[in-house]
Coordinates of C-alpha atoms in Angstrom, one line a residue:
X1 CA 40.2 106.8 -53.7
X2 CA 36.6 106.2 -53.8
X3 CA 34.7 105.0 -51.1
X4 CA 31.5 102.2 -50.9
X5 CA 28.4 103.6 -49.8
X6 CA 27.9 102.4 -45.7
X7 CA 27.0 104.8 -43.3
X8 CA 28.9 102.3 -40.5
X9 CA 32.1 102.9 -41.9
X10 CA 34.3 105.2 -39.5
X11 CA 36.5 107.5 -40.9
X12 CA 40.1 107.0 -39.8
X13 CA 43.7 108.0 -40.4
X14 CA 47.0 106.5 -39.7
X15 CA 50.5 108.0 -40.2
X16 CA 53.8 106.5 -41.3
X17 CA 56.5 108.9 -39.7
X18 CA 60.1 108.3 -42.5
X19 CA 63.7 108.6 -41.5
X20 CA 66.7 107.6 -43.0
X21 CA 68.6 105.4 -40.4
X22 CA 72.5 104.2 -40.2
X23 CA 71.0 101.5 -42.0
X24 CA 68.3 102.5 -44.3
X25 CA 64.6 103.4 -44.1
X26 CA 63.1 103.3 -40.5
X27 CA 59.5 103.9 -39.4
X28 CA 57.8 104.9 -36.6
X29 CA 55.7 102.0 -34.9
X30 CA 54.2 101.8 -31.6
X31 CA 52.5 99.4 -29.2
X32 CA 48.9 99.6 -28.0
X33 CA 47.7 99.3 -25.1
X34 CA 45.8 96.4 -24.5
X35 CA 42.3 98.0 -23.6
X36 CA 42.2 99.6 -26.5
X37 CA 39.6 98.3 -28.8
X38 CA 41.4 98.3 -32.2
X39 CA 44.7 96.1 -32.7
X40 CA 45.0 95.7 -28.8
X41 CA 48.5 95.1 -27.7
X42 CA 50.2 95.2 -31.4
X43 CA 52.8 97.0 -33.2
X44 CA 50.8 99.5 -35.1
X45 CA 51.8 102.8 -37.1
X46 CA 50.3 106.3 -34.7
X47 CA 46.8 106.9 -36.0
X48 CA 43.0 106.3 -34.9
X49 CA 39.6 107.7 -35.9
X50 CA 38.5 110.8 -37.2
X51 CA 36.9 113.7 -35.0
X52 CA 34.2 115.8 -36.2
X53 CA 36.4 118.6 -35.2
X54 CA 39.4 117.5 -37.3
X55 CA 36.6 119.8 -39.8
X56 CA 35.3 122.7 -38.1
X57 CA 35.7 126.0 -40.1
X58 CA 38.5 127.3 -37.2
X59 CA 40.7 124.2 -38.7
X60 CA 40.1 124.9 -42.7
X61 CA 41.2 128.6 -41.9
X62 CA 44.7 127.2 -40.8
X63 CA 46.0 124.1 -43.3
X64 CA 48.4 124.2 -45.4
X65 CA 47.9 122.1 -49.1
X66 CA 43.9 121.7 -48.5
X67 CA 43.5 122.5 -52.6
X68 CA 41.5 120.1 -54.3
X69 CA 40.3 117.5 -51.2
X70 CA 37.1 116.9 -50.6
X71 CA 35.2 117.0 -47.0
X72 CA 36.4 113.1 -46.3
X73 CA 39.7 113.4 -47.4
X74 CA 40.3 116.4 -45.5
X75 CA 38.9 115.5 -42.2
X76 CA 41.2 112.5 -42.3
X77 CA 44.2 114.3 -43.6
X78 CA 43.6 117.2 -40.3
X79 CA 43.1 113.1 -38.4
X80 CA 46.6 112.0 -39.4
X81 CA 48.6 115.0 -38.4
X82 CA 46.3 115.7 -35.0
X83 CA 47.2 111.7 -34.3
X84 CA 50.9 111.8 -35.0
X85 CA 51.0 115.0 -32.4
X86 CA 48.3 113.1 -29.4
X87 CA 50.1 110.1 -29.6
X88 CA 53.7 110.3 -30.7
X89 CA 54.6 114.4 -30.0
X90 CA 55.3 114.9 -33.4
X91 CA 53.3 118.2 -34.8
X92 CA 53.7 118.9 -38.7
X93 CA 52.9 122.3 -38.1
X94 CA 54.0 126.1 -39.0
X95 CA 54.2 129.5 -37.6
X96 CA 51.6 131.4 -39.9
X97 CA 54.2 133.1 -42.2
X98 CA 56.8 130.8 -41.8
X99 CA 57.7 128.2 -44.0
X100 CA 59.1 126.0 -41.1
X101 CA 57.6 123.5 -38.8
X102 CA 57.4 124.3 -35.4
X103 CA 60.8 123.9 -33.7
X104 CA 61.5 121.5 -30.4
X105 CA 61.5 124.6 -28.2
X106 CA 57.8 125.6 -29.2
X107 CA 56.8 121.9 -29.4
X108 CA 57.5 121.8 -25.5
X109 CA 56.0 124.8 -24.6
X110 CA 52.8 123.7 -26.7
X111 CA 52.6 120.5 -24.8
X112 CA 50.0 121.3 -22.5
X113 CA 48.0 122.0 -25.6
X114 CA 48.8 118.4 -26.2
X115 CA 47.6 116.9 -23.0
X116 CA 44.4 118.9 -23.4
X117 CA 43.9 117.6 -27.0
X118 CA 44.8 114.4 -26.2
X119 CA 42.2 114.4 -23.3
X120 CA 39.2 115.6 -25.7
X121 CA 39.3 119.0 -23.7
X122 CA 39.8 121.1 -26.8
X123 CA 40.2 120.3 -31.1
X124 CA 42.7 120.5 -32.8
X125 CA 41.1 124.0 -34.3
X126 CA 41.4 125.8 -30.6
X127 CA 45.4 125.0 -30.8
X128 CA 45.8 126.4 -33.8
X129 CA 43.8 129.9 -33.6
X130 CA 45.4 130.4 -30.4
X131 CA 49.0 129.4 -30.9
X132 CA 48.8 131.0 -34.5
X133 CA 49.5 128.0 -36.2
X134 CA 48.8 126.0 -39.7
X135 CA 49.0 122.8 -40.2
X136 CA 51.3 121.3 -42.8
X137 CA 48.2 119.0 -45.2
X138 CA 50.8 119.2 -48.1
X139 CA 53.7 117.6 -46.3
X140 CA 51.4 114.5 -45.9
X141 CA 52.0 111.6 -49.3
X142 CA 48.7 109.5 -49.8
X143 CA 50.3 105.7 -49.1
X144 CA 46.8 103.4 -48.8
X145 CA 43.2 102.9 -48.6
X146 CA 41.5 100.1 -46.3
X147 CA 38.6 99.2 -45.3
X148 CA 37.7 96.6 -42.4
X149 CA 36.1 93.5 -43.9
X150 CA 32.4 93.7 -43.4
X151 CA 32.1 90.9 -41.1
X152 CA 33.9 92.7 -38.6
X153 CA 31.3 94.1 -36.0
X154 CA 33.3 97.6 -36.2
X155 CA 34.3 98.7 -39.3
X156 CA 37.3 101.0 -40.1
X157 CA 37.4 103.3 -43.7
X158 CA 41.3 104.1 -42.7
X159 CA 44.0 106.3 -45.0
X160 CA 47.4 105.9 -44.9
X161 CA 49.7 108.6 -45.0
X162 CA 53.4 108.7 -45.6
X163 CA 55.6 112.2 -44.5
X164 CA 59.1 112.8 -43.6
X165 CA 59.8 113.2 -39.4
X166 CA 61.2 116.4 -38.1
X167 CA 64.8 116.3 -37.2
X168 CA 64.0 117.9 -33.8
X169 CA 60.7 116.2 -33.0
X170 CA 61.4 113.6 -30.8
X171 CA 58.5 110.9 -31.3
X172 CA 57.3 108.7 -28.6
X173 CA 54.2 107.0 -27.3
X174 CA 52.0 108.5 -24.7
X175 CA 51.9 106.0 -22.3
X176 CA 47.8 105.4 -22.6
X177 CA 46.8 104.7 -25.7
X178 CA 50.0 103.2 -26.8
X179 CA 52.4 101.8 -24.1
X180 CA 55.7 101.5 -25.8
X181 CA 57.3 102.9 -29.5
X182 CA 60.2 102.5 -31.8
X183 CA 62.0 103.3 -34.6
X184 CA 62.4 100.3 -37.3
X185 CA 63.5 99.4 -40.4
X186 CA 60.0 97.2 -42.5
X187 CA 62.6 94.5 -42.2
X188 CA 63.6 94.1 -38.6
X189 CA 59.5 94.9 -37.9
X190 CA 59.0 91.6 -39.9
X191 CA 61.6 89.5 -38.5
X192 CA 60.4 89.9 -34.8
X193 CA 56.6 89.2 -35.9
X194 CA 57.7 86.3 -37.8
X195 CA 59.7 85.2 -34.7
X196 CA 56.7 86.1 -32.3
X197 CA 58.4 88.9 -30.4
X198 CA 55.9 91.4 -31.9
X199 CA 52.6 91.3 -32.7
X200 CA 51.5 92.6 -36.0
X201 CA 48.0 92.8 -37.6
X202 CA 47.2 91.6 -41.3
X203 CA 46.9 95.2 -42.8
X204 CA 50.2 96.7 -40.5
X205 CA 51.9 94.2 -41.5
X206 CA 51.3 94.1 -45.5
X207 CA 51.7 98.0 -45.4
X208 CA 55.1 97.6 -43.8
X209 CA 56.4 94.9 -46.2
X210 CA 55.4 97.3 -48.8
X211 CA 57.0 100.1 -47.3
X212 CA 60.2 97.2 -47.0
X213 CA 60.8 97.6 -50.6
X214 CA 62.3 100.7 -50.3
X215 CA 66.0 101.7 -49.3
X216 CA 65.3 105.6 -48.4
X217 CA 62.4 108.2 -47.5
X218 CA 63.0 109.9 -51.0
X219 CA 62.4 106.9 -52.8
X220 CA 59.6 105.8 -50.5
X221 CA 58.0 108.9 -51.3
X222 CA 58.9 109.0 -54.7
X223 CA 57.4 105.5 -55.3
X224 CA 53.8 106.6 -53.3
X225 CA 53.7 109.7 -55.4
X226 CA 53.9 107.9 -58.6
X227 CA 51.6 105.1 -57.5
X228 CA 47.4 104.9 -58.2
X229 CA 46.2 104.1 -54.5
X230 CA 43.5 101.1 -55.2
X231 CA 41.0 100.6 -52.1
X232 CA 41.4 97.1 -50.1
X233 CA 38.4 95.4 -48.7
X234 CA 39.7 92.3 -47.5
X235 CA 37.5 89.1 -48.4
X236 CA 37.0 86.2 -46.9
X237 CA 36.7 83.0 -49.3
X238 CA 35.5 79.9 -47.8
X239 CA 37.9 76.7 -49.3
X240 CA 38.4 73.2 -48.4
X241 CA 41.7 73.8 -46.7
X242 CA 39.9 76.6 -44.8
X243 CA 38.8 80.0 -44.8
X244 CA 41.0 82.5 -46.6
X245 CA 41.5 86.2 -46.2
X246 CA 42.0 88.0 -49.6
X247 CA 43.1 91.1 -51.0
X248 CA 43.3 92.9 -54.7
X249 CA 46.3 91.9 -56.7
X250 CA 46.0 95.5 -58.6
X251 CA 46.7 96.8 -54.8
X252 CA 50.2 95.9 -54.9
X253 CA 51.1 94.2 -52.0
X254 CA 53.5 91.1 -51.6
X255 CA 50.7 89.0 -50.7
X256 CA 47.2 88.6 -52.2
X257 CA 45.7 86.0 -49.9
X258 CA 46.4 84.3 -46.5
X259 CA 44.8 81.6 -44.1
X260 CA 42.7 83.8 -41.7
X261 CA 44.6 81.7 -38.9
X262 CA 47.9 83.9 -39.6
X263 CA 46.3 87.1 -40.5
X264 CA 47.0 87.7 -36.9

């Protein structure tokens, strides 16, 4: 997953949170708050940008499946799970010498940990030297690589990470940065934006129809593992019928351009 030269990229992660539903694959999606600068007001997966320290020496001491990543990819792996557990309560996590993630009982008393985090107080380092935790990099299953399009006056260098939800966790929004969340299958999520009842951005949206083609989180996975993840930086070609937002065809997604007017 290599990465263009431009020092105004910010890193980013976002998290897809898997569970097998009554009737099939769901995801975990919440809604933004509208003041927030990114995606404002839309159905989004639980994610945001990386903090320098998401890669502080006190956080390298206590991972789980850091082997092989380099300074990047491990900042925004640390950025994905740190995310999932500001804005959603879910912590992929472990007692150091257990093989298990935290339980629900130790996830509540850890929450004002949480609210501290979540409030810039503290990194994600301090909760895990003083709770005597690791967190759980190898539970996390690379999904896809964007990059905002450069005329965009704030540009995102985002990964997209796939990883089974604890059974006890129970995920929900935060009520700041995201004012509402739900679990849903890719279909559903694309029936109510193609209906207008949710709002869902150009990249969310492609992601989740990918995600759509799958029945189950072991095949989802299966299919990410087994899959070369090709960077998208979106284009935009000027045409007669208008200006049109494109994407690589070797990316695999469902679509490989679209009017900018419905990228929205």
């Amino acid at each position: 997953m290599s990465t263009p030269a431009n020092d105004k990229l910010i890193p980013a992660a976002t998290i897809l949170l898997l569970r097998d539903g009554h009737d099939g694959l769901e995801v975990f999606m919440v809604v933004r708050h509208h003041q927030i600068d990114f995606a404002s007001g839309a159905l989004v997966f639980p994610g945001g940008k990386v903090d320098p320290r998401d890669s502080l020496d006190s956080v390298r001491e206590r991972v789980d499946g850091a082997e092989g990543l380099d300074d990047r990819e491990f900042a925004m792996r640390v950025a994905a799970i740190r995310e999932a557990y500001e804005e959603c309560g879910v912590l992929l996590a472990r007692p150091e010498g257990s093989r298990k993630l935290v339980d629900a009982e130790r996830l509540t008393s850890l929450e004002p940990k949480r609210v501290a985090l979540n409030e810039g107080e503290i990194g994600i380092g301090d909760v895990l030297s003083t709770e005597r935790l690791r967190l759980a990099l190898d539970l996390l299953t690379p999904f896809a690589h964007w990059i905002t399009p450069k005329m965009m006056p704030k540009r995102f260098d985002t990964r997209f990470y796939l990883v089974i939800a604890p059974d006890d966790h129970l995920a929900m929004h935060d009520g700041s940065e995201s004012v509402d969340s739900v679990w849903i299958r890719p279909a559903d999520a694309l029936e109510e934006a193609k209906a207008g009842t949710k709002t869902i951005i150009f990249p969310t949206r492609v992601n989740v129809q990918k995600l759509g083609r799958h029945r189950s989180v072991v095949e989802a996975l299966a299919a990410a593992r087994a899959s070369t993840i090709i960077t998208v930086e979106p284009r935009v070609e000027r045409r007669e019928e208008g200006a049109v937002l494109s994407i690589p065809a070797e990316a695999d997604y469902d679509v490989t351009e679209e009017p900018i007017s419905s990228t929205r």
